[in-house]
Short mmCIF file of C-alpha atoms and ligand atoms in Angstrom, two decimals:
data_model
loop_
_atom_site.label_atom_id
_atom_site.label_comp_id
_atom_site.label_asym_id
_atom_site.label_seq_id
_atom_site.Cartn_x
_atom_site.Cartn_y
_atom_site.Cartn_z
CA MET A 1 77.99 88.37 101.74
CA ARG A 2 81.17 86.89 101.24
CA LYS A 3 84.02 88.56 103.96
CA GLN A 4 86.53 90.19 102.85
CA ILE A 5 90.74 90.28 104.10
CA ILE A 6 93.47 91.45 104.41
CA VAL A 7 96.32 89.20 105.41
CA ALA A 8 100.38 90.94 106.07
CA ASN A 9 102.89 88.26 106.04
CA TRP A 10 105.35 89.11 108.21
CA LYS A 11 107.45 86.34 107.46
CA MET A 12 110.52 85.89 109.40
CA ASN A 13 111.18 89.93 109.74
CA LEU A 14 110.34 92.17 112.38
CA SER A 15 111.69 92.86 115.74
CA ASN A 16 109.32 91.69 119.42
CA ILE A 17 109.50 95.76 119.12
CA GLU A 18 108.48 96.88 116.42
CA ALA A 19 106.22 95.27 116.29
CA GLU A 20 104.51 95.70 118.87
CA SER A 21 104.28 98.81 117.24
CA LEU A 22 103.44 99.14 113.59
CA VAL A 23 100.43 96.87 114.75
CA ASP A 24 100.48 100.63 117.30
CA GLU A 25 100.74 102.27 114.43
CA ILE A 26 97.44 100.08 112.12
CA LEU A 27 95.12 99.59 115.94
CA LYS A 28 95.36 103.75 116.08
CA ALA A 29 94.23 104.25 112.32
CA THR A 30 90.52 104.77 111.50
CA LEU A 31 89.36 103.02 109.64
CA SER A 32 85.97 102.33 109.12
CA LEU A 33 85.75 98.44 108.04
CA LYS A 34 82.73 97.68 107.47
CA ASP A 35 80.88 94.29 108.48
CA ASN A 36 82.77 91.57 106.14
CA GLN A 37 85.97 93.40 106.08
CA GLN A 38 88.92 92.11 108.27
CA VAL A 39 92.39 91.85 108.70
CA VAL A 40 94.59 89.63 110.00
CA PHE A 41 98.11 89.48 111.30
CA ALA A 42 99.82 86.35 110.75
CA VAL A 43 103.07 86.64 112.82
CA PRO A 44 106.15 84.54 113.27
CA PHE A 45 105.04 82.45 116.14
CA PRO A 46 106.96 83.62 118.71
CA TYR A 47 104.47 86.14 119.09
CA LEU A 48 101.73 84.98 117.75
CA ILE A 49 100.36 85.48 122.01
CA ASN A 50 101.63 89.66 122.45
CA ILE A 51 99.89 90.26 119.13
CA LYS A 52 97.27 88.77 120.03
CA ASN A 53 96.51 90.92 123.61
CA ILE A 54 97.08 93.32 122.10
CA ILE A 55 94.09 93.91 119.35
CA GLY A 56 91.90 91.89 122.33
CA ASN A 57 88.91 92.39 121.44
CA LYS A 58 88.88 94.52 118.88
CA ASN A 59 86.15 93.80 116.62
CA SER A 60 87.31 93.25 112.87
CA PHE A 61 91.51 92.19 113.07
CA PHE A 62 93.18 88.89 114.14
CA VAL A 63 96.21 86.97 114.18
CA ALA A 64 97.74 84.12 112.12
CA ALA A 65 100.22 81.54 112.39
CA GLN A 66 102.27 81.43 108.77
CA ASN A 67 102.65 77.32 109.68
CA CYS A 68 101.84 74.52 111.25
CA ALA A 69 102.39 71.00 112.23
CA SER A 70 101.18 68.41 109.06
CA THR A 71 100.77 65.59 112.60
CA LYS A 72 99.53 66.11 114.67
CA ASN A 73 101.60 65.78 117.89
CA GLY A 74 104.86 63.90 118.90
CA ALA A 75 107.99 63.44 118.39
CA TYR A 76 108.14 66.86 115.75
CA THR A 77 110.91 68.83 117.09
CA GLY A 78 110.66 72.01 115.64
CA GLU A 79 106.94 71.65 115.11
CA VAL A 80 104.02 73.25 116.18
CA SER A 81 100.51 71.58 115.94
CA SER A 82 97.46 73.26 115.16
CA GLU A 83 95.71 72.41 118.62
CA MET A 84 98.47 74.08 119.78
CA LEU A 85 97.54 76.66 117.64
CA ASP A 86 94.10 76.36 118.48
CA GLY A 87 95.36 76.66 122.46
CA ILE A 88 96.38 80.29 122.58
CA GLY A 89 93.43 81.36 120.53
CA ILE A 90 94.73 81.15 117.43
CA LYS A 91 91.76 81.57 114.90
CA TYR A 92 93.68 81.23 110.90
CA VAL A 93 96.37 79.55 110.10
CA ILE A 94 98.39 80.17 106.65
CA ILE A 95 99.39 76.67 105.03
CA GLY A 96 101.60 76.28 101.75
CA HIS A 97 102.79 79.94 100.94
CA SER A 98 105.55 79.31 97.57
CA GLU A 99 108.23 79.58 99.79
CA ARG A 100 107.58 76.39 102.15
CA ARG A 101 106.87 74.58 99.60
CA LEU A 102 110.33 75.83 97.49
CA TYR A 103 112.15 75.34 100.42
CA ASN A 104 110.54 73.61 102.70
CA HIS A 105 109.78 71.50 100.72
CA GLU A 106 106.32 70.87 101.21
CA ASP A 107 103.58 69.18 98.37
CA ASN A 108 99.79 69.00 98.11
CA LYS A 109 99.49 65.73 99.47
CA VAL A 110 101.92 67.03 102.96
CA LEU A 111 99.28 70.05 103.14
CA LYS A 112 95.98 68.56 102.64
CA GLN A 113 97.28 66.77 105.99
CA LYS A 114 98.15 70.14 107.13
CA VAL A 115 94.27 71.55 105.96
CA ASP A 116 92.68 68.53 107.33
CA LEU A 117 93.99 69.07 110.70
CA ALA A 118 93.45 72.90 110.49
CA LEU A 119 90.28 71.94 110.54
CA GLU A 120 90.27 69.82 112.64
CA SER A 121 91.14 72.48 115.45
CA ASN A 122 88.90 74.78 114.05
CA ILE A 123 91.10 77.07 112.85
CA HIS A 124 91.17 78.01 109.01
CA PRO A 125 93.56 77.68 106.86
CA ILE A 126 93.82 80.31 104.41
CA PHE A 127 95.65 78.13 101.78
CA CYS A 128 98.02 79.80 99.24
CA CYS A 129 97.66 78.48 95.38
CA GLY A 130 99.85 79.74 92.50
CA GLU A 131 101.53 78.92 89.96
CA SER A 132 105.39 80.11 88.69
CA LEU A 133 106.12 81.88 85.59
CA GLY A 134 107.50 78.93 83.66
CA THR A 135 103.89 77.48 83.91
CA ARG A 136 102.39 80.93 82.97
CA GLU A 137 104.49 81.48 80.31
CA SER A 138 103.82 77.91 78.84
CA ASN A 139 99.33 78.92 79.44
CA ASN A 140 99.58 75.66 82.19
CA GLN A 141 98.28 78.12 84.60
CA ASN A 142 95.02 77.31 84.14
CA THR A 143 95.51 73.63 84.94
CA PHE A 144 98.29 73.66 87.56
CA VAL A 145 96.31 75.49 90.14
CA GLU A 146 93.11 73.40 89.70
CA HIS A 147 95.06 70.54 90.91
CA GLN A 148 96.70 72.39 93.84
CA LEU A 149 92.51 72.50 94.86
CA ARG A 150 92.35 69.35 94.14
CA GLU A 151 95.35 67.14 95.65
CA SER A 152 94.80 69.52 98.84
CA LEU A 153 90.97 70.53 99.33
CA PHE A 154 89.04 68.10 97.41
CA GLN A 155 89.00 66.16 100.05
CA LEU A 156 86.94 68.34 102.07
CA THR A 157 83.27 68.26 103.21
CA THR A 158 80.68 71.33 102.16
CA GLU A 159 80.40 72.94 105.77
CA GLN A 160 84.83 73.00 106.16
CA ILE A 161 85.67 74.47 102.87
CA LYS A 162 83.31 77.16 104.02
CA LYS A 163 85.85 76.94 106.63
CA VAL A 164 89.57 77.59 104.49
CA VAL A 165 90.13 81.36 102.78
CA ILE A 166 91.75 80.77 99.37
CA ALA A 167 94.93 82.91 98.70
CA TYR A 168 96.44 83.02 94.71
CA GLU A 169 99.81 84.09 94.92
CA PRO A 170 101.39 83.55 91.90
CA ILE A 171 104.84 83.39 92.38
CA TRP A 172 106.52 85.25 89.54
CA ALA A 173 104.68 88.05 91.22
CA ILE A 174 105.66 87.80 94.92
CA GLY A 175 108.84 89.75 96.18
CA THR A 176 110.44 90.48 92.86
CA GLY A 177 107.56 94.20 92.37
CA LYS A 178 105.82 92.34 89.31
CA THR A 179 101.93 91.80 90.50
CA ALA A 180 99.71 90.51 87.69
CA THR A 181 97.65 92.60 86.03
CA SER A 182 94.10 93.04 87.29
CA GLU A 183 92.99 90.90 84.34
CA GLU A 184 95.19 88.68 84.75
CA ALA A 185 94.15 88.61 88.30
CA GLN A 186 89.99 88.44 87.96
CA GLU A 187 90.55 85.07 85.73
CA MET A 188 92.54 82.92 88.00
CA HIS A 189 90.20 84.19 90.68
CA ALA A 190 87.18 83.29 88.67
CA HIS A 191 89.05 80.44 87.33
CA ILE A 192 89.71 78.99 91.50
CA ARG A 193 85.71 79.29 91.45
CA LYS A 194 84.42 77.71 89.07
CA VAL A 195 86.26 74.39 90.46
CA LEU A 196 85.57 75.23 92.96
CA SER A 197 82.15 75.31 91.99
CA THR A 198 82.43 72.04 90.47
CA GLN A 199 83.21 70.22 93.73
CA PHE A 200 80.87 71.77 95.96
CA GLY A 201 78.64 73.29 94.33
CA ILE A 202 77.75 76.82 93.36
CA THR A 203 76.31 78.74 95.59
CA THR A 204 79.03 77.16 98.65
CA ALA A 205 81.67 79.03 95.62
CA GLU A 206 80.26 81.91 95.64
CA SER A 207 80.87 82.01 99.35
CA ILE A 208 84.38 81.17 99.66
CA SER A 209 86.98 84.28 100.09
CA ILE A 210 89.57 84.40 97.55
CA LEU A 211 92.52 86.65 98.21
CA TYR A 212 95.37 88.01 95.14
CA GLY A 213 98.33 88.56 96.54
CA GLY A 214 101.82 89.39 94.75
CA SER A 215 103.73 93.29 95.02
CA VAL A 216 100.63 94.17 96.07
CA LYS A 217 101.23 98.03 97.47
CA GLY A 218 99.67 100.71 98.61
CA SER A 219 99.62 102.45 94.94
CA ASN A 220 97.82 99.38 92.82
CA ALA A 221 95.70 97.83 95.72
CA GLU A 222 92.50 100.00 95.28
CA GLU A 223 92.10 97.86 90.92
CA ILE A 224 92.93 94.76 92.28
CA PHE A 225 90.89 94.87 94.34
CA ASN A 226 88.01 96.53 92.12
CA ASN A 227 87.50 93.01 90.86
CA SER A 228 84.13 91.40 91.46
CA ASP A 229 86.23 87.39 91.97
CA VAL A 230 88.80 88.82 94.19
CA ASP A 231 87.80 89.12 97.50
CA GLY A 232 90.97 90.84 99.71
CA GLY A 233 95.08 90.43 99.52
CA LEU A 234 98.04 87.94 100.77
CA ILE A 235 100.50 91.58 101.40
CA GLY A 236 104.48 90.62 102.26
CA GLY A 237 106.55 93.23 101.60
CA ALA A 238 104.06 96.09 102.08
CA SER A 239 102.38 95.32 105.35
CA LEU A 240 105.54 95.49 107.02
CA ASN A 241 105.48 99.29 106.68
CA ALA A 242 102.01 101.29 108.88
CA THR A 243 101.13 103.83 105.92
CA GLU A 244 102.05 101.88 103.29
CA PHE A 245 99.35 98.90 104.70
CA LEU A 246 96.68 101.35 106.04
CA THR A 247 96.57 102.46 102.63
CA ILE A 248 95.89 98.57 101.05
CA ILE A 249 93.62 98.11 104.22
CA LYS A 250 91.33 100.72 102.76
CA SER A 251 91.32 100.54 99.09
CA LEU A 252 88.56 97.23 100.00
CA LYS A 253 85.61 97.37 98.04
C1 PEP B 301 103.58 86.76 100.12
O1 PEP B 301 104.43 86.98 100.80
O2 PEP B 301 102.63 85.57 100.02
C2 PEP B 301 103.85 88.11 99.68
C3 PEP B 301 102.89 88.71 98.05
O3 PEP B 301 104.17 88.93 99.49
P1 PEP B 301 104.70 90.33 98.66
O4 PEP B 301 103.28 91.38 99.07
O5 PEP B 301 106.20 91.19 99.39
O6 PEP B 301 105.41 89.80 97.41
#
């Protein structure tokens, strides 16, 4: 059965104390997660070890980095390599978030290098893709997303792609309060799975988790997650509030 995953993307928010108490509150809640369901906290680099320690060996909860370097090591001041993340026991890393594509000019080629290095370090990339409003308005979203997948993921072997989580995040829905409709989400997720199946085969494509991201809240999570090709969500703003985030986790199928 495919994994269902809820990823909290905290971005550059929360003090250390606020971060600890948010995670405490979520861990204390009664959540009956199924065997194939996971919750991942993508936290700023300085909090990784602390949040990982707070989670301890609690099943189904993981910590992720929000980025990793596109080079293995060396004179790259300020960068953090996937090897270093592996060294502290990190299992997931977000790669290609639209904010990094935009503000840090990360293109598909650089993201391909990051994906390769993360996998080399046994870390699951949470690979983000998604179109701008202009691309959607001109009805080119399917070709655009396919291109992103081809350029950053098609070099992988079947065994490698199985370790990747895809997050479809239409840029126009991130932090805007505007969500893709349930139909739009399902349609794109099915398209992504079809694109993956052309390269890696149907069985492999069927095993890959595809998350939706873009203004998911407690009030709309269930409707979005109920679609057959939606395997959870990448949650920004709403992951900073324990009550909202818990409602989202409980909305998994
Ligand atoms: C995100 O940061 O990936 C995101 C989806 O943000 P939000 O939920 O705030 O739209």
